[in-house]
Coordinates of N, CA and C and ligand atoms in Angstrom, one line a residue:
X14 N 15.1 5.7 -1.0 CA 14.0 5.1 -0.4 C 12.9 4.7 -1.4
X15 N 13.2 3.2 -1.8 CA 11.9 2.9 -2.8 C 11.1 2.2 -1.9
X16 N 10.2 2.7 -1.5 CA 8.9 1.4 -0.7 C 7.7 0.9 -1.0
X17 N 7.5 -0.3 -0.7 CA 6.2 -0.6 -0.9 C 5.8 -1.8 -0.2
X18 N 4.2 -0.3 0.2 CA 3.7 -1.1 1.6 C 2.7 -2.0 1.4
X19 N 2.8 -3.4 1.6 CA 1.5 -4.5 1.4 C 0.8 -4.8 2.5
X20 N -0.4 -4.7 2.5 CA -0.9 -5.5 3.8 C -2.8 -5.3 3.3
X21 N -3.5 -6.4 3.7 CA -5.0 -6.3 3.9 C -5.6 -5.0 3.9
X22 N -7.0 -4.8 3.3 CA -8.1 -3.7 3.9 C -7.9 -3.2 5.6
X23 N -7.1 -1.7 5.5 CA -7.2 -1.6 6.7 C -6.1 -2.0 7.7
X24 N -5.2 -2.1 7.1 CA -3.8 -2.9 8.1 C -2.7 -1.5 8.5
X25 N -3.5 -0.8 7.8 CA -2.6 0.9 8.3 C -1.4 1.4 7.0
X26 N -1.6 0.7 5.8 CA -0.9 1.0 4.4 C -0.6 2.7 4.7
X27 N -1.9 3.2 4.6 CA -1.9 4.3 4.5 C -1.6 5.3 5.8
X28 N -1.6 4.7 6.5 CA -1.6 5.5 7.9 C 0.2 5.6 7.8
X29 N 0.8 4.6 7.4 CA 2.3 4.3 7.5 C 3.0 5.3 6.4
X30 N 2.4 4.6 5.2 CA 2.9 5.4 4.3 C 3.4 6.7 4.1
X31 N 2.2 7.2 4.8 CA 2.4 9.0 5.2 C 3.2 9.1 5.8
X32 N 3.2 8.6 7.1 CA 4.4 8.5 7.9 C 5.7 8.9 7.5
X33 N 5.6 7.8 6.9 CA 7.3 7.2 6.5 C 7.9 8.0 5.4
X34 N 7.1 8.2 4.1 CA 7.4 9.4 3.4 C 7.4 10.5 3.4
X35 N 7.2 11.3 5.2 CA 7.2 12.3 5.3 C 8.7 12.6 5.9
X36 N 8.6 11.6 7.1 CA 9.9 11.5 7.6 C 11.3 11.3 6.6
X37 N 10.9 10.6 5.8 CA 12.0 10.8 4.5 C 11.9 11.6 3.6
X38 N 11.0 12.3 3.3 CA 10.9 13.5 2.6 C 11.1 12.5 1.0
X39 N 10.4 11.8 1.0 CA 9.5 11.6 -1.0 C 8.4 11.4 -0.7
X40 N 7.8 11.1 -1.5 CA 6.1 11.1 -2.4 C 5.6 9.8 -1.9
X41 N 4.4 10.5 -1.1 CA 3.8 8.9 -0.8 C 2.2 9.1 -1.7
X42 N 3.0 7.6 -2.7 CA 1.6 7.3 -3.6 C 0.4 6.3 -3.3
X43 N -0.3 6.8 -3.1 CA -1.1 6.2 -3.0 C -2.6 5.6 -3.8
X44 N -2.6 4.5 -4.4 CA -3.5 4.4 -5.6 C -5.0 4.7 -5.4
X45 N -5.4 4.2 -4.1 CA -6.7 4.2 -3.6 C -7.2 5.7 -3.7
X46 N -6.0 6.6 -3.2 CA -6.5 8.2 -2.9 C -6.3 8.1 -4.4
X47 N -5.4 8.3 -4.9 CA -5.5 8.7 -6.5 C -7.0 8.4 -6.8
X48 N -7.2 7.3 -7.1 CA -8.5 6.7 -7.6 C -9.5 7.2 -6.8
X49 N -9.8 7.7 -5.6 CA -10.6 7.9 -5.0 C -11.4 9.5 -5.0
X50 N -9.9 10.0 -5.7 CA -10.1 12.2 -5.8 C -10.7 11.3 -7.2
X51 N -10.6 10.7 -8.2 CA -10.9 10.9 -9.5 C -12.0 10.5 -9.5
X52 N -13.0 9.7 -8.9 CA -14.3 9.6 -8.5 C -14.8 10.4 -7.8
X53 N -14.3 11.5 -6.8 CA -15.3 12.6 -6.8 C -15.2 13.7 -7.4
X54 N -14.3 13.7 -8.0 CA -13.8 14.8 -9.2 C -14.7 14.4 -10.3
X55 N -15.1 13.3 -10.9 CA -16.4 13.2 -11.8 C -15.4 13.1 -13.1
X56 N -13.8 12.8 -12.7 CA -13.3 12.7 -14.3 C -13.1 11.2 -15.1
X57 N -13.0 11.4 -16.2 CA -13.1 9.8 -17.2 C -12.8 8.6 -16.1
X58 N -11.3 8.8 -15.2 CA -10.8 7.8 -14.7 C -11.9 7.5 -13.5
X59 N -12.4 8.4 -12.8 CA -13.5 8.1 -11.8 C -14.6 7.1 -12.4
X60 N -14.8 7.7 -13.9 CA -16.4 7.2 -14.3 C -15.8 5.5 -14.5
X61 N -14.9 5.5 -14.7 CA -14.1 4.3 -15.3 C -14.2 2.7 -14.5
X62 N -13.9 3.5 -13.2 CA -13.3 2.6 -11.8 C -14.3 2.7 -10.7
X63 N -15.5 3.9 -10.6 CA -16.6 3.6 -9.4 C -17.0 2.7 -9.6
X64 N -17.9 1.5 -10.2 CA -18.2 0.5 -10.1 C -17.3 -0.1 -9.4
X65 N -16.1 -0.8 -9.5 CA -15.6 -1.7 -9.3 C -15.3 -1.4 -7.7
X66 N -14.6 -0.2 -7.6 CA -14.4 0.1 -6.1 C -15.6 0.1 -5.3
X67 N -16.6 0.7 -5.6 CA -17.7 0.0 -4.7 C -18.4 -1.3 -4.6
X68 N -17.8 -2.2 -5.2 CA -18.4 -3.7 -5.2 C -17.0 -4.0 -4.4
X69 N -15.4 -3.5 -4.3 CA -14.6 -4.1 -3.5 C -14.0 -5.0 -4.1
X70 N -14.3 -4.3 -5.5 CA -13.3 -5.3 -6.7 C -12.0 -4.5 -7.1
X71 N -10.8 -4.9 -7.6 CA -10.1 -4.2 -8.0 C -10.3 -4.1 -9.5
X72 N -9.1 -2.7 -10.0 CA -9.5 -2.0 -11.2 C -8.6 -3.0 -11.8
X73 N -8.5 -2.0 -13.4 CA -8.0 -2.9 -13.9 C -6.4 -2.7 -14.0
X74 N -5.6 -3.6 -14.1 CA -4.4 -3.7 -14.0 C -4.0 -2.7 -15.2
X75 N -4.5 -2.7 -16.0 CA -4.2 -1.7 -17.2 C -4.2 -0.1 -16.6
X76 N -5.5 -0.3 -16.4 CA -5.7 1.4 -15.6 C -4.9 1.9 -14.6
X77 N -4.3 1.2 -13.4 CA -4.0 1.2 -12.6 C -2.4 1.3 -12.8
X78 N -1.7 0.3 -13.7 CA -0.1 0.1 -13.8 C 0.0 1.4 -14.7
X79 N -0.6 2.4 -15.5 CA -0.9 3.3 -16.2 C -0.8 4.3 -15.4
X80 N -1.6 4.5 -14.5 CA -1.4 5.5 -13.4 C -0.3 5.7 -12.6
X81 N 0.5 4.7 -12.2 CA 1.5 4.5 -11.2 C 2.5 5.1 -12.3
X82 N 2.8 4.5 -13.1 CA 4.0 5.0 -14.3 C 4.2 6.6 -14.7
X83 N 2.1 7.0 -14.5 CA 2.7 8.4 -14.9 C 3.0 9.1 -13.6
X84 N 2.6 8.4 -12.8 CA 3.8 8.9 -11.3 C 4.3 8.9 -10.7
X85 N 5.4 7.6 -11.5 CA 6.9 7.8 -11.7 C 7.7 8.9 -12.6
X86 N 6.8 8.3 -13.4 CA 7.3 9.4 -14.8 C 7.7 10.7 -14.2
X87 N 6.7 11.4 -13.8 CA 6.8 12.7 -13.0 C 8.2 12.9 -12.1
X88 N 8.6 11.8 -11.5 CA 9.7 11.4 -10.6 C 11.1 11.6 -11.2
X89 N 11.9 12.2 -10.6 CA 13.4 11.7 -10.7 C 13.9 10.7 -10.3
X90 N 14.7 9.7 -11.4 CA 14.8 8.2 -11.3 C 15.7 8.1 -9.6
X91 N 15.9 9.3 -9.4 CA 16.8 9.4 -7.7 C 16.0 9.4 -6.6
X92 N 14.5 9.7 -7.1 CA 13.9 10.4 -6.4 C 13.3 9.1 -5.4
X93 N 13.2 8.5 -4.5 CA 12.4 7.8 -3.5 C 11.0 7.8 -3.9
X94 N 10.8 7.4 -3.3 CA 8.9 7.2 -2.9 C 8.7 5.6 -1.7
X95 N 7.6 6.2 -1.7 CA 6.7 5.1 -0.8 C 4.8 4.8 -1.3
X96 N 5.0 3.5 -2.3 CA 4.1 3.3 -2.9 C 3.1 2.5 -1.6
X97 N 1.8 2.7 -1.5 CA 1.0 2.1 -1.1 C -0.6 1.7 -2.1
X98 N -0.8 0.3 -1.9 CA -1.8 -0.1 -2.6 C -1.4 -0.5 -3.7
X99 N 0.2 -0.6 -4.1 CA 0.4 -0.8 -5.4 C 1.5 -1.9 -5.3
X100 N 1.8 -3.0 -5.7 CA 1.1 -4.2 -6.2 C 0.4 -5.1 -5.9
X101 N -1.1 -5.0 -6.2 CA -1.8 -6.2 -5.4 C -2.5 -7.8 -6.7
X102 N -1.5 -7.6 -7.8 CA -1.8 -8.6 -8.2 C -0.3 -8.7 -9.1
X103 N 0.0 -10.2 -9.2 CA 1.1 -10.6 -9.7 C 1.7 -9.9 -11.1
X104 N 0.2 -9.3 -12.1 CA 0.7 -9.1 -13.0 C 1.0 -7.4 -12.9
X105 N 1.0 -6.7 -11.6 CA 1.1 -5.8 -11.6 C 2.4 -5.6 -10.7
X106 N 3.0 -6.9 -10.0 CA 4.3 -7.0 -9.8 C 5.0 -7.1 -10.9
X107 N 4.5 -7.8 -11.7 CA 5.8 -7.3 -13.0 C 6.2 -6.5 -13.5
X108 N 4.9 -5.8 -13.6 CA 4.9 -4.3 -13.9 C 5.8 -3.6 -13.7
X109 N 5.7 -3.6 -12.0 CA 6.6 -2.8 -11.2 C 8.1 -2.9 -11.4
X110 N 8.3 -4.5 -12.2 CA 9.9 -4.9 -12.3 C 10.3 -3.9 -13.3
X111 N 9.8 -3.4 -14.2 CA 9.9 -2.5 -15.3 C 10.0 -1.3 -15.3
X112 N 8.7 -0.9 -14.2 CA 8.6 0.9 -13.3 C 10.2 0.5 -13.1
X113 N 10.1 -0.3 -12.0 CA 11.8 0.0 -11.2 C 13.3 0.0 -12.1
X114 N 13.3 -0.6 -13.6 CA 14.6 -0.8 -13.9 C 15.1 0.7 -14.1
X115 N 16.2 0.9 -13.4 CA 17.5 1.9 -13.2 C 16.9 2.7 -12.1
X116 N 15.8 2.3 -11.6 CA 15.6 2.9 -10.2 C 15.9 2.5 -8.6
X117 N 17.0 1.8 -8.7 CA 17.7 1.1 -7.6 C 16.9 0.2 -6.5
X118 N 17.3 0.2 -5.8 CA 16.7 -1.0 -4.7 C 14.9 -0.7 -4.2
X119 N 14.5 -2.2 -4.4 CA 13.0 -1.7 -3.4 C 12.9 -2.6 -2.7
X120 N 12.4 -2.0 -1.2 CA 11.7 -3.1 -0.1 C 10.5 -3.0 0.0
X121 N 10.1 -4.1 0.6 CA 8.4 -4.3 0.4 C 8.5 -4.5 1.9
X122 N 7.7 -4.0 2.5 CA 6.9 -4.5 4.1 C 5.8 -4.8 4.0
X123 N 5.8 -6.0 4.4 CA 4.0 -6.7 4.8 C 3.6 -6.1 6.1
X124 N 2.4 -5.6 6.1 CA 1.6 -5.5 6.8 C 0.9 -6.5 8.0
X125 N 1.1 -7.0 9.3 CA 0.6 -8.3 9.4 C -0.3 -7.7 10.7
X126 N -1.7 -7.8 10.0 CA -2.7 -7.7 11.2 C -4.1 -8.8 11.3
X127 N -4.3 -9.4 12.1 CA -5.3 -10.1 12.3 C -6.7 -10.0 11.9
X128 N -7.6 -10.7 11.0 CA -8.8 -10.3 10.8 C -9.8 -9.3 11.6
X129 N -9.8 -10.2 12.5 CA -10.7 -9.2 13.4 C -10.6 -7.9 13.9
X130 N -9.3 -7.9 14.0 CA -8.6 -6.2 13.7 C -8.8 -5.1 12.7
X131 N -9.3 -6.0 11.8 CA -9.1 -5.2 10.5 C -10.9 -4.7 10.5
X132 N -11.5 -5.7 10.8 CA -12.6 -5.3 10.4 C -13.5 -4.3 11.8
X133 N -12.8 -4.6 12.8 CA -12.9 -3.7 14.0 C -12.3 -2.2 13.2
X134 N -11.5 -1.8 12.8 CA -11.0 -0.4 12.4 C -11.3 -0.3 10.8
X135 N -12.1 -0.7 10.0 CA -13.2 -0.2 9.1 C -14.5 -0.3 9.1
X136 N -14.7 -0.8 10.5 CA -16.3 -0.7 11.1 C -16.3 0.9 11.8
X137 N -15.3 1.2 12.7 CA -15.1 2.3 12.7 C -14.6 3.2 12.0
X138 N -13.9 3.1 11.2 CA -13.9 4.2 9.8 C -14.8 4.8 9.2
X139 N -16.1 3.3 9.3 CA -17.4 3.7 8.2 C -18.0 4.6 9.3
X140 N -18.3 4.6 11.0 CA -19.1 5.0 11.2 C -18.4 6.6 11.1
X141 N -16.9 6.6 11.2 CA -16.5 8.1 11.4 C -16.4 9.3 10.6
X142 N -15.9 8.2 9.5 CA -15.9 8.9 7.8 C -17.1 8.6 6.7
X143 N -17.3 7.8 7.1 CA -18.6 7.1 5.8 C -17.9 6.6 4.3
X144 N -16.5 6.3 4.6 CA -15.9 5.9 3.7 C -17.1 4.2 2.9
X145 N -17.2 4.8 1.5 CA -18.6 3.5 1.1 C -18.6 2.3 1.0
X146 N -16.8 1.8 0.4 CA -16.4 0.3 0.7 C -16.4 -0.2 1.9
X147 N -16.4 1.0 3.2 CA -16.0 0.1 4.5 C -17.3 -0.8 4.7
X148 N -18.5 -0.9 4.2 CA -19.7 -1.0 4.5 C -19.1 -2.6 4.5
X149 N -20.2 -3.5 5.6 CA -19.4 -4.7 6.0 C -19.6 -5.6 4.9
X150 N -20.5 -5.8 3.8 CA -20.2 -6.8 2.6 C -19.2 -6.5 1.9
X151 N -19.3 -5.3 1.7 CA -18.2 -4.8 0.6 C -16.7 -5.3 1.5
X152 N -16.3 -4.9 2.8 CA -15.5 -5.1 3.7 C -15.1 -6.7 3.3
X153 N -16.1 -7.9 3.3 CA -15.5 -9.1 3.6 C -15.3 -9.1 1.9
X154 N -15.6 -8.5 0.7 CA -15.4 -8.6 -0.4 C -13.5 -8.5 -0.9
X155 N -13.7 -6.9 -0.2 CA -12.0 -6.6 0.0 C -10.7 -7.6 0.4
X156 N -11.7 -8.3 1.6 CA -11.2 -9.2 2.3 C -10.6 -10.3 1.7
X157 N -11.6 -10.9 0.7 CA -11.3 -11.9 -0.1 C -10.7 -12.2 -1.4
X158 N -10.8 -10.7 -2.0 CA -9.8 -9.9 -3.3 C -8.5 -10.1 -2.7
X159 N -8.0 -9.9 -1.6 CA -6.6 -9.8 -1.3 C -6.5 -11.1 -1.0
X160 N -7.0 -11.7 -0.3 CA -6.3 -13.2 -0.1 C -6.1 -13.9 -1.5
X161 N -7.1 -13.8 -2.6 CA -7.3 -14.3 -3.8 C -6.1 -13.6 -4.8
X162 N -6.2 -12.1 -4.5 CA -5.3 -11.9 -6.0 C -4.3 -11.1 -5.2
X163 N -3.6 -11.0 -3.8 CA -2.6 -10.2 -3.3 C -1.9 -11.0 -2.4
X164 N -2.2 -12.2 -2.1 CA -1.4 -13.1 -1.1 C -0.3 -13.6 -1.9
X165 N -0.4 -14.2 -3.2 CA 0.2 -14.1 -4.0 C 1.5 -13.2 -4.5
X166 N 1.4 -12.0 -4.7 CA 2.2 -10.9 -4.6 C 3.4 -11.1 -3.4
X167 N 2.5 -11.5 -2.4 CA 3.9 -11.3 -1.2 C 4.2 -12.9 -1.3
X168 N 3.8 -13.7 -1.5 CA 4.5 -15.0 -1.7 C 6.0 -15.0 -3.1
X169 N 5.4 -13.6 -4.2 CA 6.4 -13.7 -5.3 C 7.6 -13.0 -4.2
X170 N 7.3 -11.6 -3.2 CA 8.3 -11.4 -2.7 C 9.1 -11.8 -1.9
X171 N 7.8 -12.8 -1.4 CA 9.1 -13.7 -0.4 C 10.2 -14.8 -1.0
X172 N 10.0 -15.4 -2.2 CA 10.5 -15.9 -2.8 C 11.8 -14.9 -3.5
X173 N 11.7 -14.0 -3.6 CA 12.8 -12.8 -4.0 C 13.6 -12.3 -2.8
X174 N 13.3 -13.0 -1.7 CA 13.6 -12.3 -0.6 C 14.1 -11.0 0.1
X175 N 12.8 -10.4 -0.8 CA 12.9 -8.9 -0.7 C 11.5 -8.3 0.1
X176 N 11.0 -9.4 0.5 CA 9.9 -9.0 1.8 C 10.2 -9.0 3.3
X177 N 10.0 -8.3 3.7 CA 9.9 -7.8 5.5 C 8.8 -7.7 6.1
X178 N 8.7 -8.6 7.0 CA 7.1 -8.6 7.3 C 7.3 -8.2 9.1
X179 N 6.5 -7.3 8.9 CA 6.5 -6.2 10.3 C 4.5 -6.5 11.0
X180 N 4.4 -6.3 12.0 CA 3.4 -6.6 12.7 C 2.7 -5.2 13.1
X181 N 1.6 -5.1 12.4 CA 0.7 -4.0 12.5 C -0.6 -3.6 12.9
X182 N -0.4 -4.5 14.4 CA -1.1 -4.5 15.1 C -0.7 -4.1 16.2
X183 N -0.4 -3.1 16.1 CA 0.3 -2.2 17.3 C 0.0 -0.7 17.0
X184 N -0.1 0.5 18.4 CA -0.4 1.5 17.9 C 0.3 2.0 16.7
X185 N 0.2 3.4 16.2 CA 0.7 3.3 15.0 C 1.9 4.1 14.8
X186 N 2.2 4.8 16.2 CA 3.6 5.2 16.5 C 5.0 3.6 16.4
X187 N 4.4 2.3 17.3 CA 5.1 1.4 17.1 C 5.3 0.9 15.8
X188 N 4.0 0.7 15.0 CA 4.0 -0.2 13.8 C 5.3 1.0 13.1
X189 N 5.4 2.2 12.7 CA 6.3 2.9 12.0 C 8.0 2.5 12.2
X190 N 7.8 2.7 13.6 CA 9.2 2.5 14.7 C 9.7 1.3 14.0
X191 N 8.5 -0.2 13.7 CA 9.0 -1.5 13.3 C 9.4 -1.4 12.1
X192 N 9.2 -0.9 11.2 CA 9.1 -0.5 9.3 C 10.3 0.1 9.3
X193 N 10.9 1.1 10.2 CA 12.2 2.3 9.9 C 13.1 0.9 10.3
X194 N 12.8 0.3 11.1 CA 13.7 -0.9 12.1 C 14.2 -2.0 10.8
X195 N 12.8 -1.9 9.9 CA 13.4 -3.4 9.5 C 13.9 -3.5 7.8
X196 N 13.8 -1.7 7.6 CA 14.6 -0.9 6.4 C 15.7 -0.5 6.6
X197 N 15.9 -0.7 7.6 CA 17.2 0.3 8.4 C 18.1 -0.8 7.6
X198 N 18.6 -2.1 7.6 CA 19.9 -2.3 6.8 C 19.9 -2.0 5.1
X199 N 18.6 -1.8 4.3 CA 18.5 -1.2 3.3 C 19.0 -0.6 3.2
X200 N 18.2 0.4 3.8 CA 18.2 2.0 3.4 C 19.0 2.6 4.7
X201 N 19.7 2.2 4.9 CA 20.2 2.6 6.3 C 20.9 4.3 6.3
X202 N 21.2 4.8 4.9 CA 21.8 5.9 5.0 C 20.3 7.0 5.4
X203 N 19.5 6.1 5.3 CA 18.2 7.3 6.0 C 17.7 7.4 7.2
X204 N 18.6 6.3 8.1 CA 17.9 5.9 9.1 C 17.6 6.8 10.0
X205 N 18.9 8.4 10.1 CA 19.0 9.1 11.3 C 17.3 10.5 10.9
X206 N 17.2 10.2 9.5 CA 16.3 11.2 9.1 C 14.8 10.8 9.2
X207 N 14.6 9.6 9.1 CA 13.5 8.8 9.5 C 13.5 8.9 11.1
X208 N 14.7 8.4 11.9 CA 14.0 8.4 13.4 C 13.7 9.6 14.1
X209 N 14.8 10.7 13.5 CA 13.9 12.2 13.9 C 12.8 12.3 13.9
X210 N 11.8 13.1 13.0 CA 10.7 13.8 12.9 C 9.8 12.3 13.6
X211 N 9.5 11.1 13.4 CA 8.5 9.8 14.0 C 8.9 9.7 15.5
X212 N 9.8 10.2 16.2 CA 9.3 10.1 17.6 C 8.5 10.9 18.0
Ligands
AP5_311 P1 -7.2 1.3 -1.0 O1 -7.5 2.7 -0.6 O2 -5.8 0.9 -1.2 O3 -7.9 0.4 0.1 P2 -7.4 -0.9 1.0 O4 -6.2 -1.6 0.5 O5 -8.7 -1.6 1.1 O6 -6.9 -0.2 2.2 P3 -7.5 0.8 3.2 O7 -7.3 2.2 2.7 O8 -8.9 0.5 3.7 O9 -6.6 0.5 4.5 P4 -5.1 0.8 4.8 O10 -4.3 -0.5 4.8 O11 -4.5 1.9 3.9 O12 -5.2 1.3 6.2 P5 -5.4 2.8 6.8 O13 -4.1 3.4 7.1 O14 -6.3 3.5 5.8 O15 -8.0 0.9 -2.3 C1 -9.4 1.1 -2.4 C2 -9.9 0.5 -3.7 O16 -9.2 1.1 -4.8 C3 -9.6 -1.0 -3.9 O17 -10.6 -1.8 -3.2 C4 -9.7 -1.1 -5.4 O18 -11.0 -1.1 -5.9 C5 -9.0 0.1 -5.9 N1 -7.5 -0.1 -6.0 C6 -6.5 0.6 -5.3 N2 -5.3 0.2 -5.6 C7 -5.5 -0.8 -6.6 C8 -4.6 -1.6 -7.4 N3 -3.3 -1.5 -7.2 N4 -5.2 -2.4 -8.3 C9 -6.5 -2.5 -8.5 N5 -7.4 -1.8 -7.8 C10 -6.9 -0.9 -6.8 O19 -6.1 2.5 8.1 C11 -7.4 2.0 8.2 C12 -8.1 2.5 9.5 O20 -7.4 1.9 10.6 C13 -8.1 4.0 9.6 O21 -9.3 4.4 10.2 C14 -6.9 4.2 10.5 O22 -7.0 5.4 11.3 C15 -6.9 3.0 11.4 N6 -5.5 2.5 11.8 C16 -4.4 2.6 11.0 N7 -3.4 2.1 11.7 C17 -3.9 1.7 12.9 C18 -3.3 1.2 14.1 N8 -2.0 0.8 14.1 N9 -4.0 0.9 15.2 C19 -5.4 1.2 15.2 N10 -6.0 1.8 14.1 C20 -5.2 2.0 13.0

């Protein structure tokens, strides 16, 4: 199970990801929490990347393809995962062509949720958590990073035809159900271990 989940600020990356790599039992990476412990952890990589995360800009492709590598590295080349947040710019899909050589198959699922959706469930994020990008400039900032430097990305995978675009705009029991559904001819030797533990 190599995955990786794309979708807008807020489209449930991370709500899924856990999910799904729990029910399959690998590593769900996630770049935002990585980056996010290391900013309040107060270490070099925090001091490095809070600016930019709080303006709703992304880091730098250097910093970031750096990070993901050393955890793969960490990984057995057998070992699965379910990447979220990671690749949201073309040259960080390249990247990933390299992470992956002799690491067998990867599918990508788009995330597909409607604007106003998205910003309805990090208006409420900010008021629940106080998470500091949710704040609504920063929000339409995010907004516009991804259309600008991540639409792109799933246009390289659709062109590879190795994108699956599932609708995530549904509670988040369904959105999962659709992702196991539309991995299932991939990865299909996982399919009975995935549909256990997610009902
Ligand atoms: P990151 O943490 O990846 O932020 P994001 O992409 O903006 O995504 P979110 O975490 O806001 O949303 P999500 O899609 O994961 O949805 P979630 O499950 O949380 O990145 C943060 C920053 O780090 C970036 O802005 C950038 O600065 C930097 N960064 C990270 N990766 C980078 C990279 N590769 N390159 C450069 N910079 C990078 O859900 C959101 C909310 O909705 C939650 O409250 C959740 O409970 C709710 N929800 C989820 N699913 C549903 C549902 N089905 N129905 C109703 N509510 C739902």
């Amino acid at each position: 199970m190599n995955l990786v989940l794309i979708g807008p600020p807020g489209s449930g990356k991370g709500t899924q990801a856990s999910r799904v790599a729990q029910a399959c039992a690998v590593p769900h990476i996630s770049t935002g929490d990585i980056l996010r412990r290391a900013v309040a952890g107060g270490s070099m990589l925090g001091d490095a990347v809070r600016d930019s995360m709080s303006r709703g800009e992304l880091v730098s492709d250097e910093i970031i393809t750096d990070l993901v590598a050393e955890r793969l590295a960490d990984l057995h080349a057998t070992t699965g995962f379910v990447l979220d947040g990671f690749p949201r710019t073309i040259e960080q899909a390249y990247a990933l062509d390299v992470l992956m050589e002799e690491r067998g198959h990867l599918a990508v699922v788009e995330l597909n949720v409607p604007d106003e959706e998205l910003v309805r469930r990090l208006a409420s994020r900010r008021t629940a958590e106080g998470r500091a990008d949710d704040d609504e400039e920063v929000v339409r900032e995010r907004l516009a990073v991804y259309h600008r430097s991540t639409l792109p990305v799933i246009e390289f995978y659709r062109m590879r035809r190795t994108l699956l675009s599932v609708n995530g705009d549904l509670p988040p029991e369904q959105v999962t159900e659709r992702i196991t559904l539309a991995v299932d001819p991939v990865f299909d030797k996982y399919f009975d271990r995935i549909a256990g533990p997610i009902e």
